[in-house]
Coordinates of C-alpha atoms in Angstrom, one line a residue:
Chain A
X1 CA -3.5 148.5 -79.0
X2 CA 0.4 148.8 -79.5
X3 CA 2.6 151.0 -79.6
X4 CA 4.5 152.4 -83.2
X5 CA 7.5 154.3 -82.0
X6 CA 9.8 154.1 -79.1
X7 CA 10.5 156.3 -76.8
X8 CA 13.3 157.7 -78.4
X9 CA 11.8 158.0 -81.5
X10 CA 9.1 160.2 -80.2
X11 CA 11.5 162.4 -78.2
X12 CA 13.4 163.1 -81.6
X13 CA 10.1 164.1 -83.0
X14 CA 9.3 166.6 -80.1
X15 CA 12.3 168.3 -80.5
X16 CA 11.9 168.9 -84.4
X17 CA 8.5 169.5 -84.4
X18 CA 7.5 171.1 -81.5
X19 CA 10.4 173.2 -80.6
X20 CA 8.1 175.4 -78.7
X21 CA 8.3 172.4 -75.6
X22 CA 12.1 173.8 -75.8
X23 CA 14.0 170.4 -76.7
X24 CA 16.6 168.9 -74.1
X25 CA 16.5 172.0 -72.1
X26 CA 12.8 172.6 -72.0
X27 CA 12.4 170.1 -69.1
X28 CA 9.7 167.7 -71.0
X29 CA 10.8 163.9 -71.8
X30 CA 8.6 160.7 -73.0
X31 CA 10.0 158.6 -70.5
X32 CA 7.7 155.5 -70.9
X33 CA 5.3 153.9 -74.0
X34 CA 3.5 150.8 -73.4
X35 CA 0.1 149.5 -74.7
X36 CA -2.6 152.5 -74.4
X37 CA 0.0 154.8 -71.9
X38 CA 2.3 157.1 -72.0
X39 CA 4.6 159.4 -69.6
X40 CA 6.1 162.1 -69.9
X41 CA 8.4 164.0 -67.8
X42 CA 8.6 167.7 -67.1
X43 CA 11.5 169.4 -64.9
X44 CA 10.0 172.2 -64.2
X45 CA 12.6 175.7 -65.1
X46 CA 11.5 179.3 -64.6
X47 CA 9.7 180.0 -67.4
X48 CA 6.8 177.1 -65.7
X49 CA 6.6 178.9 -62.4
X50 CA 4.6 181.3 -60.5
X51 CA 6.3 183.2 -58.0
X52 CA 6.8 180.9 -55.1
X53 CA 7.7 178.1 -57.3
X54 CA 4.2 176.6 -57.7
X55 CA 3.7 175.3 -61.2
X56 CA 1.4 177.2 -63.1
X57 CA -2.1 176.3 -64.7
X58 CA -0.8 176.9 -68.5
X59 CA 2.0 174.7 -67.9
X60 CA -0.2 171.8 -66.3
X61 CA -2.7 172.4 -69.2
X62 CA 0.3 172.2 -71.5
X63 CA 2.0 168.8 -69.8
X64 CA -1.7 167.4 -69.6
X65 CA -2.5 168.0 -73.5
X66 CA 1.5 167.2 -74.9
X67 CA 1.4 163.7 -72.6
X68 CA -1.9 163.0 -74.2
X69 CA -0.7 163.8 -77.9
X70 CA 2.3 161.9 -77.0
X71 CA 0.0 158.6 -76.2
X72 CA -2.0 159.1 -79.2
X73 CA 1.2 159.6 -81.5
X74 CA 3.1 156.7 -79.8
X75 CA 0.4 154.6 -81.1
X76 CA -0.6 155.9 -84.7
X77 CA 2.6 157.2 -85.6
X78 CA 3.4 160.8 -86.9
X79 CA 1.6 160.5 -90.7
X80 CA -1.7 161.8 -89.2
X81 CA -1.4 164.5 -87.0
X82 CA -3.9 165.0 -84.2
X83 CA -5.2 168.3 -83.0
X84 CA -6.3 169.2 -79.6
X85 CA -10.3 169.8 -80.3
X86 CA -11.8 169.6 -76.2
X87 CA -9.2 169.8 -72.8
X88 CA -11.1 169.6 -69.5
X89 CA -8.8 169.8 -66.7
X90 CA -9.1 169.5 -62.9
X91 CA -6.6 171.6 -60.2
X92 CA -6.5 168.8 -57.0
X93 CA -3.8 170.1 -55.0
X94 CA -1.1 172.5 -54.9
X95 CA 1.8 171.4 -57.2
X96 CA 4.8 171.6 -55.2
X97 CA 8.2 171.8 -56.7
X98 CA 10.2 169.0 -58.2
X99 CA 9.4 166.4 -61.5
X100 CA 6.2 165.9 -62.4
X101 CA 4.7 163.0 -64.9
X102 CA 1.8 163.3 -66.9
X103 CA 0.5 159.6 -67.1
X104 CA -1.3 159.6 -69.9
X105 CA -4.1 156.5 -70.7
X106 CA -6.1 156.4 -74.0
X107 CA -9.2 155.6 -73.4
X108 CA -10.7 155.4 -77.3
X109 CA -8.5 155.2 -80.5
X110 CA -10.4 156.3 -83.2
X111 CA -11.0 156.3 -87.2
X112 CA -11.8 160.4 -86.0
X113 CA -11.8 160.9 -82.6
X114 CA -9.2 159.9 -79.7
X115 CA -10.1 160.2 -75.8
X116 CA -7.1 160.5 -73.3
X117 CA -6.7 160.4 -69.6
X118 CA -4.0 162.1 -67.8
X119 CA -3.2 162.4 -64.4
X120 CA -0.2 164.8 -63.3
X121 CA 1.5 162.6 -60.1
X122 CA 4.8 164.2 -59.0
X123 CA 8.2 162.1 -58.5
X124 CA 6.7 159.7 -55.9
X125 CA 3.2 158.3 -57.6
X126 CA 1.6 160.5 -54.6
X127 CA -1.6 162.2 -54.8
X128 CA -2.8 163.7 -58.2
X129 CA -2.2 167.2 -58.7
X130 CA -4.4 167.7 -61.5
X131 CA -6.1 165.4 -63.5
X132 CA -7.2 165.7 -67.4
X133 CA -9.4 164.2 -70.1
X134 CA -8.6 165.3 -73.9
X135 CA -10.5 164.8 -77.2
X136 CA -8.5 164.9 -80.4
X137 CA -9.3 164.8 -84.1
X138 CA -7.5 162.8 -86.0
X139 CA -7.4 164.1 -89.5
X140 CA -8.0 161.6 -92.5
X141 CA -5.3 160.2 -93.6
X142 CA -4.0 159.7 -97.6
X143 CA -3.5 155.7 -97.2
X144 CA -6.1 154.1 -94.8
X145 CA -4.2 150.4 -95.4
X146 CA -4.6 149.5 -91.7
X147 CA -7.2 150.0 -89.5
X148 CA -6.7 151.6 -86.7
X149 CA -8.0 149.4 -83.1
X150 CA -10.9 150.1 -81.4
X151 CA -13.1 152.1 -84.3
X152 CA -16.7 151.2 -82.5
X153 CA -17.4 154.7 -82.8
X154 CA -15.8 156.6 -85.4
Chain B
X1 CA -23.7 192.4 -60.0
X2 CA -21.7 195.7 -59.9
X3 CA -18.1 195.7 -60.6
X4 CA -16.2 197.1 -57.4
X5 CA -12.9 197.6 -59.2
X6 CA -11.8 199.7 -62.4
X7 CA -9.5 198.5 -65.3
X8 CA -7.1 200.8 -64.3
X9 CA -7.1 199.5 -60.9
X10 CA -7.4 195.4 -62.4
X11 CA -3.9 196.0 -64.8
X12 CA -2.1 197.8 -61.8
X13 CA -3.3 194.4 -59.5
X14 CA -2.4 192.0 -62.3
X15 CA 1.1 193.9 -62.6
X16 CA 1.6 193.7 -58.9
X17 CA 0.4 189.9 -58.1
X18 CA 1.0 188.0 -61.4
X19 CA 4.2 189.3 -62.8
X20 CA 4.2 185.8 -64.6
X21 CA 1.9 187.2 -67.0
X22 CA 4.6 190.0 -68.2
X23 CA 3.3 193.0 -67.3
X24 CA 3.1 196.1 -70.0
X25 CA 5.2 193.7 -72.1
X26 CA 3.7 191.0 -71.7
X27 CA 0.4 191.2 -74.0
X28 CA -2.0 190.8 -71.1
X29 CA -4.5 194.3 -70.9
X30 CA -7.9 194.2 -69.1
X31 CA -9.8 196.9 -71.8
X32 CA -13.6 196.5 -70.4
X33 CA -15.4 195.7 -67.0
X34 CA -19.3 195.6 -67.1
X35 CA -21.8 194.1 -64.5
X36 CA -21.0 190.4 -64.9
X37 CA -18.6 190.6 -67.7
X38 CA -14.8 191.6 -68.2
X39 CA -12.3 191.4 -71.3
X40 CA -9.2 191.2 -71.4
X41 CA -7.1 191.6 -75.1
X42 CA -4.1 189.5 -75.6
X43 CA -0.9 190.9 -78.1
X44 CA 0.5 187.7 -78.9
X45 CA 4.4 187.9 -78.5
X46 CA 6.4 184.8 -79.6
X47 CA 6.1 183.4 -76.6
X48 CA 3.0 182.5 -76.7
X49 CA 3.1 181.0 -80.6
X50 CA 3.9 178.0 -82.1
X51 CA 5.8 177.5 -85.4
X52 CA 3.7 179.3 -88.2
X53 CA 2.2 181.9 -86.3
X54 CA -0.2 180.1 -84.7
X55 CA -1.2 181.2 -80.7
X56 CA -0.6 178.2 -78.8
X57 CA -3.2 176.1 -76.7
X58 CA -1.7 176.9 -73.0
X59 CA -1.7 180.5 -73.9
X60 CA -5.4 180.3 -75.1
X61 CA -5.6 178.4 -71.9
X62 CA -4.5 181.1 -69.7
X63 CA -6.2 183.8 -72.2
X64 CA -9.2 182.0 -70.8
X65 CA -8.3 181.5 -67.1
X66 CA -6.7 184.9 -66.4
X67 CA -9.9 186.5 -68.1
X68 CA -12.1 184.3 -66.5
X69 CA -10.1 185.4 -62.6
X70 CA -10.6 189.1 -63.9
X71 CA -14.4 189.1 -64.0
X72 CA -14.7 187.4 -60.8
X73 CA -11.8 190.0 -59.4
X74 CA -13.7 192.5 -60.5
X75 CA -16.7 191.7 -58.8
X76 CA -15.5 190.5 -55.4
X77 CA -12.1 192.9 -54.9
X78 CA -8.7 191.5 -54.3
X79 CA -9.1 190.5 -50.6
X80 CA -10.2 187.0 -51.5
X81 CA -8.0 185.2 -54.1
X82 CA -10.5 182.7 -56.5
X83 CA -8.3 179.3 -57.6
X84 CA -9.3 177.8 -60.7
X85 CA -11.0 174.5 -59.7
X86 CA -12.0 173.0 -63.4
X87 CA -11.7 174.5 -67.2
X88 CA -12.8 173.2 -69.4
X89 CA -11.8 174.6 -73.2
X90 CA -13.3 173.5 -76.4
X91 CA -10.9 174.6 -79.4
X92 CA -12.8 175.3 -82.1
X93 CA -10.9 177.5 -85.3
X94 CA -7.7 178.0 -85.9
X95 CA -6.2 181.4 -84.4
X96 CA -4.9 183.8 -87.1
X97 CA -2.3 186.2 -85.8
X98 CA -3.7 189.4 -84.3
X99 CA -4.9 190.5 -81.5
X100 CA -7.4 188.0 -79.1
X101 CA -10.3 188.7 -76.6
X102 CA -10.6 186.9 -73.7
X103 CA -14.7 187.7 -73.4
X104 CA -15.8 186.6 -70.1
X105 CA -19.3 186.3 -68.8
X106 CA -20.2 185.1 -64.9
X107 CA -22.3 182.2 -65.4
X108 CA -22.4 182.3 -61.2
X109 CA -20.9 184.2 -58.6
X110 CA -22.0 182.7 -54.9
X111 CA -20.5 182.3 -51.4
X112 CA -17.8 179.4 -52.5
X113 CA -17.8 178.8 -55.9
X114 CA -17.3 181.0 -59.1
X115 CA -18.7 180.0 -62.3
X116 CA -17.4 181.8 -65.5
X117 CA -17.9 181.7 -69.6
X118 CA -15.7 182.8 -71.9
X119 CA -15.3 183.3 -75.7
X120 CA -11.8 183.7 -77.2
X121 CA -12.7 186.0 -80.3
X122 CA -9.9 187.8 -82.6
X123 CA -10.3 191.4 -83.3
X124 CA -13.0 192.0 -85.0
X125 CA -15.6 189.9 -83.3
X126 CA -15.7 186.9 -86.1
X127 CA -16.2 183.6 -85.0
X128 CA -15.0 182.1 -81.5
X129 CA -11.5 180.8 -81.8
X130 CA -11.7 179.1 -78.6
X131 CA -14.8 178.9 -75.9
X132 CA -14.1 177.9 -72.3
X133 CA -16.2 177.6 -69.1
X134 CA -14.3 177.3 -65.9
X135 CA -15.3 177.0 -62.1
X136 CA -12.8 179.2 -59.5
X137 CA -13.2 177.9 -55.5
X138 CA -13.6 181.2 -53.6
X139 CA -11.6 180.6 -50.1
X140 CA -14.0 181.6 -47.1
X141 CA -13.0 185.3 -45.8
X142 CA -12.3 186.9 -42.2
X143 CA -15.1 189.4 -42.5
X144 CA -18.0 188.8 -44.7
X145 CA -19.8 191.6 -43.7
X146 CA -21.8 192.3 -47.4
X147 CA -23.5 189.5 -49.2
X148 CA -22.3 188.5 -52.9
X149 CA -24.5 188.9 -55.2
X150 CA -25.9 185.6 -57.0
X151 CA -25.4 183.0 -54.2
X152 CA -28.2 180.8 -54.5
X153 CA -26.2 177.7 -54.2
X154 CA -22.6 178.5 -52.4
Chain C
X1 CA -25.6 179.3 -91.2
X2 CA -29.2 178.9 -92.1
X3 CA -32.0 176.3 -90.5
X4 CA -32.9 173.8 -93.1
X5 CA -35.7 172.9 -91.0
X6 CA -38.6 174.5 -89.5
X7 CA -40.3 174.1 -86.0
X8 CA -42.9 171.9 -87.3
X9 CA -40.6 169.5 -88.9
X10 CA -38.3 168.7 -86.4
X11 CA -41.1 168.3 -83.7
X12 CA -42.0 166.0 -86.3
X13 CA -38.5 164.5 -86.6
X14 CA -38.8 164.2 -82.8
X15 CA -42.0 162.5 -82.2
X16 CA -40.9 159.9 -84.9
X17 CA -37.4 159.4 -84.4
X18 CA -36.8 160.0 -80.4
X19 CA -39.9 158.2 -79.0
X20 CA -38.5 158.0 -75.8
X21 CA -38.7 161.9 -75.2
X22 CA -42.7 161.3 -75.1
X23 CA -43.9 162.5 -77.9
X24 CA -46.5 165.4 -77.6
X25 CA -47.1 164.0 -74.0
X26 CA -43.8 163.9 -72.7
X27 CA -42.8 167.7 -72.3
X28 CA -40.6 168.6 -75.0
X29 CA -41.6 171.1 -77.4
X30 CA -39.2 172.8 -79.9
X31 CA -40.0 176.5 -79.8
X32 CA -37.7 178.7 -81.5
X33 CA -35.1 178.0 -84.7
X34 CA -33.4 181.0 -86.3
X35 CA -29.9 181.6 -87.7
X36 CA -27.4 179.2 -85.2
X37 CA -29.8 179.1 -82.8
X38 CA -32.7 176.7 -81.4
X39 CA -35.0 176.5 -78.4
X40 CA -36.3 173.9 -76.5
X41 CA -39.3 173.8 -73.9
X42 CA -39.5 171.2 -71.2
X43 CA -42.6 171.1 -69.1
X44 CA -41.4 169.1 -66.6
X45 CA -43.8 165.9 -65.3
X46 CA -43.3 163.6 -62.2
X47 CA -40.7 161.3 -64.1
X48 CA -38.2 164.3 -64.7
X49 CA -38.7 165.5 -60.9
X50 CA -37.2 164.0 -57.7
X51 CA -38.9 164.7 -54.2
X52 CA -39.7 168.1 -53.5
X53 CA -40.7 168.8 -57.1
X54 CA -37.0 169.4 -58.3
X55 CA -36.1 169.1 -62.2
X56 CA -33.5 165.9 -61.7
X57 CA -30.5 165.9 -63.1
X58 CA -30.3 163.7 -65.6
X59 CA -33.6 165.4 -66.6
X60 CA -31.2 168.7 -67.2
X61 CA -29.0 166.9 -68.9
X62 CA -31.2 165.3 -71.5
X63 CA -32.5 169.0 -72.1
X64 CA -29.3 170.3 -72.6
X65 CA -28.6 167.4 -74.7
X66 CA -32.0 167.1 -77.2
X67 CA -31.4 171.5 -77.5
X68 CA -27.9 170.8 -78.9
X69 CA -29.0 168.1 -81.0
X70 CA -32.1 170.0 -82.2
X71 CA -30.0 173.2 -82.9
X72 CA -27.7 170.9 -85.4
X73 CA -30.6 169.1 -87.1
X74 CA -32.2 172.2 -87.7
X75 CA -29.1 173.3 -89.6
X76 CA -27.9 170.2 -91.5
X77 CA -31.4 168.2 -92.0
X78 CA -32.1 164.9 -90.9
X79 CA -29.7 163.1 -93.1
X80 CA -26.8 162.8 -91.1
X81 CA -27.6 162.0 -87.4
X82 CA -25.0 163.7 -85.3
X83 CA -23.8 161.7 -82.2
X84 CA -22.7 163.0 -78.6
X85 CA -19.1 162.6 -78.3
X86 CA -19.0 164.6 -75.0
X87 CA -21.4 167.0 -72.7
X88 CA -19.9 169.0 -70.0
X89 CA -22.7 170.2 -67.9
X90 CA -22.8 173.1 -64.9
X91 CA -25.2 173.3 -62.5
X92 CA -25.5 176.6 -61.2
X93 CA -29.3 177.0 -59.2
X94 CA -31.7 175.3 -58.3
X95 CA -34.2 174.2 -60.8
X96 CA -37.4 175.8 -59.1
X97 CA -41.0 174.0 -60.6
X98 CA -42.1 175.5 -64.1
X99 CA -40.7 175.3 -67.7
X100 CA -37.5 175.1 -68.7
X101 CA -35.9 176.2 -71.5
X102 CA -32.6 174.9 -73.1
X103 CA -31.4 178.2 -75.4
X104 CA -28.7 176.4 -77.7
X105 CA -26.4 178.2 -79.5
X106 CA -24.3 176.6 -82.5
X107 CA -20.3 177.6 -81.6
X108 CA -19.0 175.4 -84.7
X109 CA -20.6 173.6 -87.2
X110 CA -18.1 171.5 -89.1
X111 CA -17.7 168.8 -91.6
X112 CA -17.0 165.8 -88.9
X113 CA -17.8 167.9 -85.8
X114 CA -20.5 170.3 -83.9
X115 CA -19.8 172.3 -80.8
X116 CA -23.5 173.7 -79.1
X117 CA -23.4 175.8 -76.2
X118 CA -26.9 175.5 -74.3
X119 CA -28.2 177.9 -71.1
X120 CA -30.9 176.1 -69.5
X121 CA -33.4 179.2 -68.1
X122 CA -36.8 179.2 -66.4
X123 CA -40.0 181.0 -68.0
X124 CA -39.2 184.1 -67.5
X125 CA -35.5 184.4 -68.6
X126 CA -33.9 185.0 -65.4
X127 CA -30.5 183.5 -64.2
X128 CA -29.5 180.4 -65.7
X129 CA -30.4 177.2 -64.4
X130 CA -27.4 175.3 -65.8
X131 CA -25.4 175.8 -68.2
X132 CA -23.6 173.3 -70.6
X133 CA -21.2 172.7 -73.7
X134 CA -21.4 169.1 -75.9
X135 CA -19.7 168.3 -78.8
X136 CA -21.2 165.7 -81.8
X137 CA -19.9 163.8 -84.2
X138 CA -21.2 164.0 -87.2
X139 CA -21.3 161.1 -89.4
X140 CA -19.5 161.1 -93.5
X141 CA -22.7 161.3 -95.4
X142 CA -23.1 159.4 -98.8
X143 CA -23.6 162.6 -100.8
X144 CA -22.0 165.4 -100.0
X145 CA -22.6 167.8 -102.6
X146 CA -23.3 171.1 -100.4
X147 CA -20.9 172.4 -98.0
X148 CA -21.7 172.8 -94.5
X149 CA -21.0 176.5 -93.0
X150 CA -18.3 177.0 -90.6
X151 CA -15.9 174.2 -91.4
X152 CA -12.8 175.5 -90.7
X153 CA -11.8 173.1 -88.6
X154 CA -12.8 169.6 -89.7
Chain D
X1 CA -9.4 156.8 -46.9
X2 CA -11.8 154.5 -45.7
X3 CA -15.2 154.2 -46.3
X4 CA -17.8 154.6 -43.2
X5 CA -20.9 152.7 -44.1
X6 CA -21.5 149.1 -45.9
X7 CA -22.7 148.6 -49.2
X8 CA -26.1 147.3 -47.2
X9 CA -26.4 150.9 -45.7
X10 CA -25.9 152.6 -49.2
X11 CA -28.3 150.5 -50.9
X12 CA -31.0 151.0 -48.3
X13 CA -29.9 155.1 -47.9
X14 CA -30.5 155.2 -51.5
X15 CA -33.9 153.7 -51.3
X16 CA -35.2 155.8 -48.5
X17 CA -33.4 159.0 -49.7
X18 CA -33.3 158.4 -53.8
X19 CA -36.7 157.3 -54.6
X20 CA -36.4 158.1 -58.4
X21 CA -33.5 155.5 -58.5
X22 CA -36.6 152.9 -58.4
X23 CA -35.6 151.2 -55.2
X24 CA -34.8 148.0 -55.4
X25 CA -36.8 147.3 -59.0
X26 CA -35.4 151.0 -60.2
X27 CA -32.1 148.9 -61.4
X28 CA -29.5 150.3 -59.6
X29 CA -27.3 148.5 -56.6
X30 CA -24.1 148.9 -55.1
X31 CA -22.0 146.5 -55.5
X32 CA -18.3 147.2 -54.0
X33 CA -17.1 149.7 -51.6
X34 CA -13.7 149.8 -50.8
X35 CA -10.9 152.7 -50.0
X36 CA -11.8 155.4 -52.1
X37 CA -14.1 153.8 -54.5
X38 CA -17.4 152.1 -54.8
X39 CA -19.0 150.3 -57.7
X40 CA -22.6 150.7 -58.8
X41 CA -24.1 148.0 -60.8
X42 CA -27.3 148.9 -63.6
X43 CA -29.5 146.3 -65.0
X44 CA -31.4 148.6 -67.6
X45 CA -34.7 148.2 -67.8
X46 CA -37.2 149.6 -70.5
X47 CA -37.2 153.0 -69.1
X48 CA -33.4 153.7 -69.6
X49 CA -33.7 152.5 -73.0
X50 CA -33.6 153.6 -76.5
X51 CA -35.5 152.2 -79.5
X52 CA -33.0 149.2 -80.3
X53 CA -32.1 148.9 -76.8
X54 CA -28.8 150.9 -76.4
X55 CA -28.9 152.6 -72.9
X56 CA -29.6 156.1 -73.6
X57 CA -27.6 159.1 -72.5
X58 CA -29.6 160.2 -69.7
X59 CA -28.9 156.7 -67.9
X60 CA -25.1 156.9 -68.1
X61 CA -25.2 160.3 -67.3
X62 CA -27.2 159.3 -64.1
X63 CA -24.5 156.0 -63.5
X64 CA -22.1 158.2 -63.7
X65 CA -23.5 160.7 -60.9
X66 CA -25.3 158.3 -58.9
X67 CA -21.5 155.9 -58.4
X68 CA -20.1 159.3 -57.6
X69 CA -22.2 160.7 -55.1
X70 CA -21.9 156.9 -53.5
X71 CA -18.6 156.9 -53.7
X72 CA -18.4 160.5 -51.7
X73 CA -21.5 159.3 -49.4
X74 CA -19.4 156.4 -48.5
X75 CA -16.5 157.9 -47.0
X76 CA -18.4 161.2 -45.5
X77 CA -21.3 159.3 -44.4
X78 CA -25.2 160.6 -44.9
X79 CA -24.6 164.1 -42.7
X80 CA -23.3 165.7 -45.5
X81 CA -25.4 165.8 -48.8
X82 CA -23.1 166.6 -51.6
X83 CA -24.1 168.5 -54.3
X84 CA -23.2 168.0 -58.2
X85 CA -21.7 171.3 -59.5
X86 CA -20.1 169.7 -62.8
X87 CA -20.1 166.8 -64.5
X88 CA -18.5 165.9 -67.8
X89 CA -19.1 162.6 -69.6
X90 CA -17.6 161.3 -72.6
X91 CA -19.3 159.0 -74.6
X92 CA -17.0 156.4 -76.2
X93 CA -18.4 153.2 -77.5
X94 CA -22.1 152.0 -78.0
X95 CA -23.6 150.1 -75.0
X96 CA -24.9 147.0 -75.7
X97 CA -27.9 145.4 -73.8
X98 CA -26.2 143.6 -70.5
X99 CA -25.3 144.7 -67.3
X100 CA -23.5 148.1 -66.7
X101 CA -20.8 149.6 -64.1
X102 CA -20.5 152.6 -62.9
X103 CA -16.5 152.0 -61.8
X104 CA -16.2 155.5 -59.3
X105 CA -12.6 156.4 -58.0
X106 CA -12.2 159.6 -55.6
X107 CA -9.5 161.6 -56.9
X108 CA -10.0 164.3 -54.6
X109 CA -12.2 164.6 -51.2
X110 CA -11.9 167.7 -49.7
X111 CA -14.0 169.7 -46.9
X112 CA -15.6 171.8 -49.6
X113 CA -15.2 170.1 -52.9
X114 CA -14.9 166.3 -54.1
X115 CA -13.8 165.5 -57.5
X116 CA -14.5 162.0 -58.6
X117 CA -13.8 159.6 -61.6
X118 CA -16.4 157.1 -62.8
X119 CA -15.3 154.5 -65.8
X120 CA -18.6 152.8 -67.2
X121 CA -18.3 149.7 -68.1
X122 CA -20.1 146.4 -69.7
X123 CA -20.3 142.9 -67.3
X124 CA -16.4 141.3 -68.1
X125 CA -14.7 144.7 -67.7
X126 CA -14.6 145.4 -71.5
X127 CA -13.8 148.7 -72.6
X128 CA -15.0 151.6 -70.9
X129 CA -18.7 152.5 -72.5
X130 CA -18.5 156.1 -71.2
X131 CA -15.9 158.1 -68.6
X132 CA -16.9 161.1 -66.2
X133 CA -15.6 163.5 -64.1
X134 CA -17.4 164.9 -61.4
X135 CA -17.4 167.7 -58.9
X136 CA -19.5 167.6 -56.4
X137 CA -20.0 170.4 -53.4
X138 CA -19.6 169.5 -49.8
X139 CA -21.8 171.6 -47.2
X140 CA -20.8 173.1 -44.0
X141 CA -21.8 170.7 -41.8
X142 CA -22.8 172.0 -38.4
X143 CA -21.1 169.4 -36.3
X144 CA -17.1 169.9 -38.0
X145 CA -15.1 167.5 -35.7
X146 CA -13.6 164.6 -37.7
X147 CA -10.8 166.4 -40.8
X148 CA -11.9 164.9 -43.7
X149 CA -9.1 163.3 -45.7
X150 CA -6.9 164.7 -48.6
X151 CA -8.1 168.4 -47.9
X152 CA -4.8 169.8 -49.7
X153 CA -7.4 172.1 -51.5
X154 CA -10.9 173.1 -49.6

């Protein structure tokens, strides 16, 4: 399983297509691609925040699911767009402020289906604060040419 | 299972404690309370949508969880303060603009551990955009002088 | 959404196709099939108990599991054999001695996918045993001449 | 985190206290403990079989638990029976007839709650067969001396 795009290329594709992540100044950034993983980086700003700085459950669903989509899109490109169809996320510990990285590992690449791991680590690879697994559908797509790795089950 | 709070008294708490969530502005309102059940309608401003219209999956997310803390809230009172522990959300139709319902349902309601269901529905009760079932640790408190209901396994 | 099947036939179905349930000896009746909807009996015997005359886990599970399955069959007919892609199950009490019922409940029936909620209850429809959420895959079929209900997400 | 008992005391705790696992012809060993994680092997016999010899979906539901709960058991020690609350499981590629691993890792031990990964997998470490997530509920126990570790969250 190899990656498609670069890191770059998937930034510049975040910040046209999903402005809602807020572009430079939202605080997310793909900051690694490599076989089957992903990373990506959120600073965390105001808008993430409960009072006392913790980072809230939305925006740990919402690193967990865009890290995942991130791995999947890093390794079938951006012709077929995947949609989020099951998120099951666990709170671990209290989030405390500073970086966080959603490591994000694909555990099945699909014809149909994609299943991705993530766990949320802040700055220093110390304990997980939450940890995620994601289903995806991956729509069919006009030109099937290549297959895609690891269709046992479709 | 008897509620112990109002929705007037629910809003005014959700005002007061989570401000994150906007306030009167911010499309959050608690509109029923029943024994086991709460709902809690969501206005969707453009903060919570994505390009095209469509309400975004971290605010379906927190849709679910903050409907999913109400019912238990309403059930056990504001003196002990349930953390979301696991939810799990299965996205299953696209959300059309309009008003949501957060429909929750307590699954389980003992000593430690909160279980809650709920069905993200648009207005007028058509199919479930989004269905969720989530599990909320209930920290141990100074006096337990009553008994909660339902607490066959804590 | 309509059954395509009745009780009879996917007992049937069962005894044939799933011999490993036990056929008419094993426990597992279908009981009920109406609009969305199916229900499935387990009288439990020593191989789904663990000391002390508890209904085991995995023994939960598979009920969970065959209701959700049953509930789809009943609604798209034996031809395409949908596939568990994920179950998420919640154990809420204590599984006391007597039958078991897993109420499914179809949440989305689509083209590629099926979401079934199930509530496993005792005899007398009290609190819910456990309660759990799977999803399917459901095969491309060779004809597919009728569309299925519900499939507006793929 | 360290474990407190040997794979030897597992295996024979399970036989004493797990009957239904079949003992030491049920199938199921340990085969690797070590900080945080424990390794349970399966050689499937007929009963955890489906016609055509796939291992059905009840048996890596009951991997998956089983490597949890020995995972937990080996760091907390027999005085504390933990409780499965949730489990989710994702089924991702057919197993084939051989020799499976239920590959636990802790990813939270708490004094209330324990959350724990478990990757199944064939004999050469292929890839994953299933993936779960557990949670799993931790007693008062009536003795509380020793702090269990990593109890950011209770």
């Amino acid at each position: 399983m190899q990656p498609i795009m670069t890191v770059a290329e998937i930034n510049r594709f975040l910040e046209t297509d999903f402005p809602q992540l807020g572009g430079k100044d939202g605080g997310y950034l793909v900051v690694d691609v490599a076989p089957g993983t992903a990373v990506l980086r959120l600073l965390a700003g105001s808008q993430h925040l409960r009072p006392g700085g913790t980072v809230s459950g939305p925006t740990l669903f919402a690193l967990a699911d865009v890290a995942a989509y991130v791995a999947i899109l890093a390794h079938i490109g951006p012709v077929a767009l995947a949609v989020t169809t099951n998120l099951s996320i666990n709170f671990l510990r209290k989030p405390e402020p500073g970086a966080l990285f959603g490591r994000a590992r694909i555990l099945k690449l699909g014809k149909r289906l994609a299943v991705v791991e993530v766990a949320i680590t802040p700055d220093d690879e110390a304990d997980t604060v939450a940890h995620a697994v994601a289903t995806y559908s991956i729509p069919p797509r006009p030109t099937d040419a290549t297959d895609l790795p690891g269709t046992l089950i479709p």
